[in-house]
mmCIF file of C-alpha atoms and ligand atoms in Angstrom:
data_model
loop_
_atom_site.group_PDB
_atom_site.id
_atom_site.type_symbol
_atom_site.label_atom_id
_atom_site.label_comp_id
_atom_site.label_asym_id
_atom_site.label_seq_id
_atom_site.Cartn_x
_atom_site.Cartn_y
_atom_site.Cartn_z
ATOM 1 C CA MET S 133 102.975 108.764 107.975
ATOM 2 C CA ASN S 134 106.235 106.693 108.195
ATOM 3 C CA ALA S 135 106.316 105.028 104.968
ATOM 4 C CA GLN S 136 108.967 102.462 104.462
ATOM 5 C CA TYR S 137 111.047 101.861 101.241
ATOM 6 C CA ASP S 138 110.171 98.689 99.375
ATOM 7 C CA GLU S 139 112.322 97.752 96.591
ATOM 8 C CA GLY S 140 109.330 95.510 95.321
ATOM 9 C CA LEU S 141 107.402 98.588 94.345
ATOM 10 C CA VAL S 142 108.621 98.767 90.781
ATOM 11 C CA PRO S 143 107.373 101.445 88.244
ATOM 12 C CA PHE S 144 103.694 100.961 86.650
ATOM 13 C CA THR S 145 103.204 99.897 83.133
ATOM 14 C CA VAL S 146 99.960 101.246 81.534
ATOM 15 C CA MET S 147 98.533 100.250 78.232
ATOM 16 C CA GLY S 148 95.832 101.684 76.124
ATOM 17 C CA PHE S 149 95.859 104.953 77.857
ATOM 18 C CA GLU S 150 96.778 107.054 74.760
ATOM 19 C CA LYS S 151 94.116 105.365 72.341
ATOM 20 C CA LYS S 152 91.811 107.662 70.575
ATOM 21 C CA THR S 153 89.374 104.875 70.194
ATOM 22 C CA ASN S 154 88.650 104.555 74.103
ATOM 23 C CA GLN S 155 85.060 105.703 74.671
ATOM 24 C CA LEU S 156 84.778 108.200 77.522
ATOM 25 C CA LYS S 157 81.776 109.293 79.246
ATOM 26 C CA LEU S 158 81.693 111.846 81.814
ATOM 27 C CA ILE S 159 78.683 111.636 84.492
ATOM 28 C CA ASN S 160 77.721 113.688 87.336
ATOM 29 C CA ASN S 161 76.344 110.849 89.647
ATOM 30 C CA GLY S 162 75.297 113.476 92.423
ATOM 31 C CA HIS S 163 78.463 112.638 94.419
ATOM 32 C CA THR S 164 81.297 113.169 91.808
ATOM 33 C CA ALA S 165 82.233 113.854 88.310
ATOM 34 C CA GLN S 166 83.361 110.282 86.918
ATOM 35 C CA LEU S 167 84.734 109.551 83.487
ATOM 36 C CA ASN S 168 83.514 106.011 82.534
ATOM 37 C CA ILE S 169 86.154 104.439 80.303
ATOM 38 C CA LEU S 170 85.328 101.744 77.622
ATOM 39 C CA GLY S 171 88.579 100.163 75.884
ATOM 40 C CA ASP S 172 91.482 97.804 76.461
ATOM 41 C CA LEU S 173 93.244 99.902 79.121
ATOM 42 C CA THR S 174 95.449 97.920 81.443
ATOM 43 C CA VAL S 175 97.476 98.708 84.413
ATOM 44 C CA SER S 176 100.309 96.342 85.451
ATOM 45 C CA GLY S 177 103.786 96.394 87.404
ATOM 46 C CA GLY S 178 103.672 98.847 90.376
ATOM 47 C CA GLY S 179 104.099 95.757 92.833
ATOM 48 C CA LEU S 180 100.623 94.510 91.833
ATOM 49 C CA SER S 181 100.130 90.813 91.095
ATOM 50 C CA GLY S 182 98.616 90.436 87.703
ATOM 51 C CA THR S 183 96.940 92.837 85.199
ATOM 52 C CA PHE S 184 94.314 95.172 86.217
ATOM 53 C CA LYS S 185 91.607 96.678 83.946
ATOM 54 C CA THR S 186 90.782 100.284 84.027
ATOM 55 C CA ALA S 187 87.022 101.009 84.398
ATOM 56 C CA GLN S 188 86.690 104.528 85.472
ATOM 57 C CA LEU S 189 88.136 107.623 87.016
ATOM 58 C CA HIS S 190 86.578 110.144 89.407
ATOM 59 C CA PHE S 191 87.579 113.136 91.654
ATOM 60 C CA HIS S 192 87.307 114.207 95.152
ATOM 61 C CA TRP S 193 87.401 117.946 96.163
ATOM 62 C CA GLY S 194 87.014 120.732 98.754
ATOM 63 C CA SER S 195 84.912 123.627 98.985
ATOM 64 C CA SER S 196 88.123 125.624 99.013
ATOM 65 C CA SER S 197 91.792 124.693 98.290
ATOM 66 C CA ILE S 198 92.843 124.167 101.911
ATOM 67 C CA LYS S 199 90.797 120.780 101.694
ATOM 68 C CA GLY S 200 89.542 118.125 99.263
ATOM 69 C CA SER S 201 91.728 115.178 99.083
ATOM 70 C CA GLU S 202 91.146 111.738 100.823
ATOM 71 C CA HIS S 203 94.834 111.102 101.422
ATOM 72 C CA LEU S 204 97.216 113.326 103.224
ATOM 73 C CA ARG S 205 100.714 113.719 102.658
ATOM 74 C CA ASN S 206 102.099 113.960 105.992
ATOM 75 C CA THR S 207 99.559 116.201 107.373
ATOM 76 C CA LYS S 208 99.023 118.177 104.155
ATOM 77 C CA ALA S 209 95.649 117.976 102.325
ATOM 78 C CA PHE S 210 95.442 118.811 98.535
ATOM 79 C CA PRO S 211 92.433 120.508 96.810
ATOM 80 C CA LEU S 212 91.769 117.804 94.445
ATOM 81 C CA GLU S 213 92.376 114.023 94.221
ATOM 82 C CA MET S 214 91.743 111.929 90.992
ATOM 83 C CA HIS S 215 91.293 108.001 91.407
ATOM 84 C CA ILE S 216 91.754 105.664 88.438
ATOM 85 C CA VAL S 217 89.784 102.756 89.262
ATOM 86 C CA ASN S 218 91.153 99.395 87.946
ATOM 87 C CA PHE S 219 89.769 95.953 88.646
ATOM 88 C CA ASN S 220 91.725 92.610 88.681
ATOM 89 C CA GLY S 221 91.734 90.844 85.270
ATOM 90 C CA LYS S 222 90.857 87.481 87.124
ATOM 91 C CA TYR S 223 87.403 88.829 87.654
ATOM 92 C CA ASP S 224 84.849 89.494 85.186
ATOM 93 C CA ASN S 225 84.060 93.054 85.864
ATOM 94 C CA LEU S 226 84.345 95.832 88.524
ATOM 95 C CA ALA S 227 81.265 94.820 90.275
ATOM 96 C CA ALA S 228 82.469 91.150 90.623
ATOM 97 C CA ALA S 229 86.001 92.417 91.853
ATOM 98 C CA ALA S 230 84.710 95.282 94.186
ATOM 99 C CA ASP S 231 84.350 92.896 97.262
ATOM 100 C CA LYS S 232 87.474 90.593 96.696
ATOM 101 C CA PRO S 233 90.539 91.272 98.670
ATOM 102 C CA ASP S 234 92.691 91.330 95.538
ATOM 103 C CA GLY S 235 89.950 92.930 93.592
ATOM 104 C CA LEU S 236 90.938 96.497 92.819
ATOM 105 C CA ALA S 237 93.987 98.785 92.320
ATOM 106 C CA VAL S 238 93.187 102.426 92.438
ATOM 107 C CA LEU S 239 95.672 104.898 91.362
ATOM 108 C CA GLY S 240 95.436 108.273 93.190
ATOM 109 C CA PHE S 241 96.782 111.404 92.095
ATOM 110 C CA TRP S 242 97.147 114.789 94.228
ATOM 111 C CA PHE S 243 96.685 118.235 92.483
ATOM 112 C CA LYS S 244 98.280 121.315 93.501
ATOM 113 C CA VAL S 245 97.236 124.870 92.910
ATOM 114 C CA VAL S 246 99.070 126.902 90.170
ATOM 115 C CA ALA S 247 98.349 130.110 88.480
ATOM 116 C CA GLU S 248 98.085 129.058 84.844
ATOM 117 C CA ASP S 249 95.184 126.620 83.526
ATOM 118 C CA ASN S 250 96.505 122.949 83.028
ATOM 119 C CA GLU S 251 96.089 122.691 79.472
ATOM 120 C CA MET S 252 95.999 118.897 79.475
ATOM 121 C CA PHE S 253 92.776 119.053 81.769
ATOM 122 C CA ALA S 254 91.227 121.933 79.890
ATOM 123 C CA ARG S 255 89.019 119.676 77.747
ATOM 124 C CA LEU S 256 87.883 117.524 80.261
ATOM 125 C CA VAL S 257 87.147 120.578 82.673
ATOM 126 C CA SER S 258 85.204 122.192 79.886
ATOM 127 C CA ASN S 259 83.032 119.194 79.750
ATOM 128 C CA LEU S 260 82.178 119.821 83.140
ATOM 129 C CA THR S 261 79.569 122.472 82.134
ATOM 130 C CA SER S 262 77.545 120.001 80.335
ATOM 131 C CA ILE S 263 77.016 117.897 83.538
ATOM 132 C CA GLN S 264 76.079 120.688 85.885
ATOM 133 C CA ASN S 265 72.977 118.772 87.247
ATOM 134 C CA ALA S 266 72.977 115.349 88.915
ATOM 135 C CA ASP S 267 72.355 112.287 86.382
ATOM 136 C CA ALA S 268 73.918 114.527 83.416
ATOM 137 C CA GLU S 269 76.190 112.782 81.116
ATOM 138 C CA VAL S 270 78.155 113.813 78.074
ATOM 139 C CA ALA S 271 80.247 111.695 75.552
ATOM 140 C CA VAL S 272 83.938 113.082 75.722
ATOM 141 C CA THR S 273 85.474 112.826 72.470
ATOM 142 C CA ASP S 274 88.552 114.970 72.616
ATOM 143 C CA VAL S 275 90.481 113.558 75.555
ATOM 144 C CA LEU S 276 93.102 111.080 75.949
ATOM 145 C CA VAL S 277 93.388 109.207 79.301
ATOM 146 C CA SER S 278 97.026 109.397 78.930
ATOM 147 C CA ASP S 279 97.094 113.211 79.099
ATOM 148 C CA LEU S 280 95.484 113.106 82.707
ATOM 149 C CA ILE S 281 98.286 111.242 84.172
ATOM 150 C CA ILE S 282 101.794 112.031 84.995
ATOM 151 C CA PRO S 283 104.607 110.808 82.585
ATOM 152 C CA LYS S 284 106.438 108.695 85.032
ATOM 153 C CA LEU S 285 104.478 106.417 87.224
ATOM 154 C CA ASP S 286 107.561 105.437 89.444
ATOM 155 C CA LYS S 287 107.330 107.408 92.667
ATOM 156 C CA TYR S 288 104.386 106.311 94.874
ATOM 157 C CA TYR S 289 103.057 105.195 98.275
ATOM 158 C CA ARG S 290 101.287 101.965 98.705
ATOM 159 C CA TYR S 291 98.947 100.374 101.252
ATOM 160 C CA LYS S 292 96.273 98.021 101.471
ATOM 161 C CA GLY S 293 92.925 99.617 102.287
ATOM 162 C CA SER S 294 89.335 100.116 101.390
ATOM 163 C CA LEU S 295 86.979 101.765 99.109
ATOM 164 C CA THR S 296 86.333 105.326 100.353
ATOM 165 C CA THR S 297 82.608 105.118 99.674
ATOM 166 C CA PRO S 298 79.921 102.805 101.451
ATOM 167 C CA PRO S 299 80.349 99.895 101.903
ATOM 168 C CA CYS S 300 83.857 100.557 102.032
ATOM 169 C CA PHE S 301 84.971 97.244 101.122
ATOM 170 C CA GLU S 302 88.577 96.123 101.782
ATOM 171 C CA SER S 303 89.416 95.387 98.459
ATOM 172 C CA VAL S 304 91.710 98.179 97.284
ATOM 173 C CA THR S 305 95.524 98.099 96.627
ATOM 174 C CA TRP S 306 95.998 101.761 97.043
ATOM 175 C CA THR S 307 98.641 103.944 95.305
ATOM 176 C CA MET S 308 99.256 107.602 95.714
ATOM 177 C CA PHE S 309 101.764 109.074 93.276
ATOM 178 C CA GLU S 310 104.462 111.491 94.701
ATOM 179 C CA GLU S 311 104.368 113.910 91.873
ATOM 180 C CA THR S 312 101.346 116.356 91.972
ATOM 181 C CA ILE S 313 99.407 117.444 88.977
ATOM 182 C CA PRO S 314 98.827 121.124 88.452
ATOM 183 C CA ILE S 315 95.472 122.538 88.127
ATOM 184 C CA SER S 316 94.282 126.398 88.382
ATOM 185 C CA GLU S 317 91.554 127.777 90.900
ATOM 186 C CA SER S 318 89.390 128.578 87.968
ATOM 187 C CA GLN S 319 89.568 124.887 86.778
ATOM 188 C CA LEU S 320 88.815 123.837 90.380
ATOM 189 C CA ARG S 321 85.789 126.184 90.368
ATOM 190 C CA GLN S 322 84.346 124.147 87.601
ATOM 191 C CA PHE S 323 84.298 120.964 89.778
ATOM 192 C CA ARG S 324 82.839 122.981 92.671
ATOM 193 C CA ASN S 325 79.977 124.294 90.589
ATOM 194 C CA LEU S 326 78.541 120.733 89.924
ATOM 195 C CA LYS S 327 75.116 119.998 91.671
ATOM 196 C CA GLU S 328 74.091 117.277 93.968
ATOM 197 C CA LYS S 329 70.720 115.570 93.448
ATOM 198 C CA LYS S 330 69.161 117.831 95.886
ATOM 199 C CA PRO S 331 68.367 120.843 93.855
ATOM 200 C CA SER S 332 70.942 123.821 94.108
ATOM 201 C CA HIS S 333 73.306 121.991 96.433
ATOM 202 C CA GLU S 334 76.982 122.028 95.140
ATOM 203 C CA ILE S 335 79.028 118.942 95.158
ATOM 204 C CA VAL S 336 81.854 119.940 97.471
ATOM 205 C CA ASN S 337 83.829 118.180 100.290
ATOM 206 C CA ASN S 338 83.113 114.840 98.606
ATOM 207 C CA PHE S 339 86.123 113.283 100.529
ATOM 208 C CA ARG S 340 86.070 110.635 103.165
ATOM 209 C CA PRO S 341 88.045 111.984 106.289
ATOM 210 C CA VAL S 342 91.243 110.066 106.728
ATOM 211 C CA GLN S 343 91.040 107.037 108.817
ATOM 212 C CA MET S 344 93.404 105.386 111.411
ATOM 213 C CA LEU S 345 96.041 103.157 110.062
ATOM 214 C CA ASN S 346 94.928 100.669 112.395
ATOM 215 C CA GLY S 347 98.170 98.781 112.131
ATOM 216 C CA ARG S 348 98.482 98.862 108.247
ATOM 217 C CA ARG S 349 101.962 99.582 106.861
ATOM 218 C CA VAL S 350 102.309 102.385 104.151
ATOM 219 C CA SER S 351 105.469 101.663 101.926
ATOM 220 C CA ARG S 352 106.958 103.690 99.221
ATOM 221 C CA SER S 353 108.556 103.058 96.089
ATOM 222 C CA PHE S 354 111.502 105.658 96.495
ATOM 223 C CA LYS S 355 114.053 106.540 99.349
HETATM 224 O O1 LIG V 267 84.086 106.506 95.486
HETATM 225 C C1 LIG V 267 84.552 105.319 94.443
HETATM 226 C C2 LIG V 267 83.094 104.726 93.949
HETATM 227 O O2 LIG V 267 82.267 105.807 93.474
HETATM 228 C C3 LIG V 267 83.372 103.633 93.370
HETATM 229 O O3 LIG V 267 83.976 104.160 92.025
HETATM 230 C C4 LIG V 267 84.356 102.783 94.022
HETATM 231 C C5 LIG V 267 84.585 101.561 93.126
HETATM 232 O O4 LIG V 267 83.590 100.677 92.689
HETATM 233 O O5 LIG V 267 85.412 103.522 94.316
HETATM 234 C C6 LIG V 267 85.325 104.421 95.330
HETATM 235 S S1 LIG V 267 86.964 104.848 95.816
HETATM 236 O O6 LIG V 267 87.423 104.264 96.808
HETATM 237 O O7 LIG V 267 87.718 104.825 94.512
HETATM 238 N N1 LIG V 267 86.771 106.443 96.229
HETATM 239 ZN ZN1 LIG V 268 87.663 107.778 94.881
#
């Protein structure tokens, strides 16, 4: 990937991520663990035009730590990738925005394996045991969305692309942050233990293989 520096890619501003009043519900939808978020969370800056509203975040992971991410950095895969899905405030909701060219901004974060548990993710990960089976859900009361992201949202890659799940609408302004988030193997195991709708099948390798760039340009916010 030959990403070109673009000085228009300024740092992001996120608002409302730290609020205790955000209502969080973690669900196993048979494909991923998804945290549905109700509250006034917004994302702006980051070279986006306008303000985007945060709807949910979810994860993609592998059966082992050599794979799992949907995006590769150069040719490297990561064991886990988190997507924060935001829709353009000019549309009524996520569904209305999902097929519009300027509809969605997804913020993506790569994870790298470290020896120690990531304490910021400990509470969310412990909630995974409550959603082992497909269609299970649990209200999450002790997690702040701001604890799940990196402090400085300034170094990132950018391209215009699609949803990674069918019908793969070309509606996403993609951002992948350069700074990785630490996670332990034992925390990754909690993701790999989640079950699909098919009885006793684990959700693993729920990532879309990388696609050709097809003439798309990838830019970066840093030199
Ligand atoms: O896979 C998700 C899908 O579940 C849904 O959240 C969609 C947004 O409506 O986004 C895709 S993804 O492109 O963020 N992986
Ligand atoms: Zn995703």
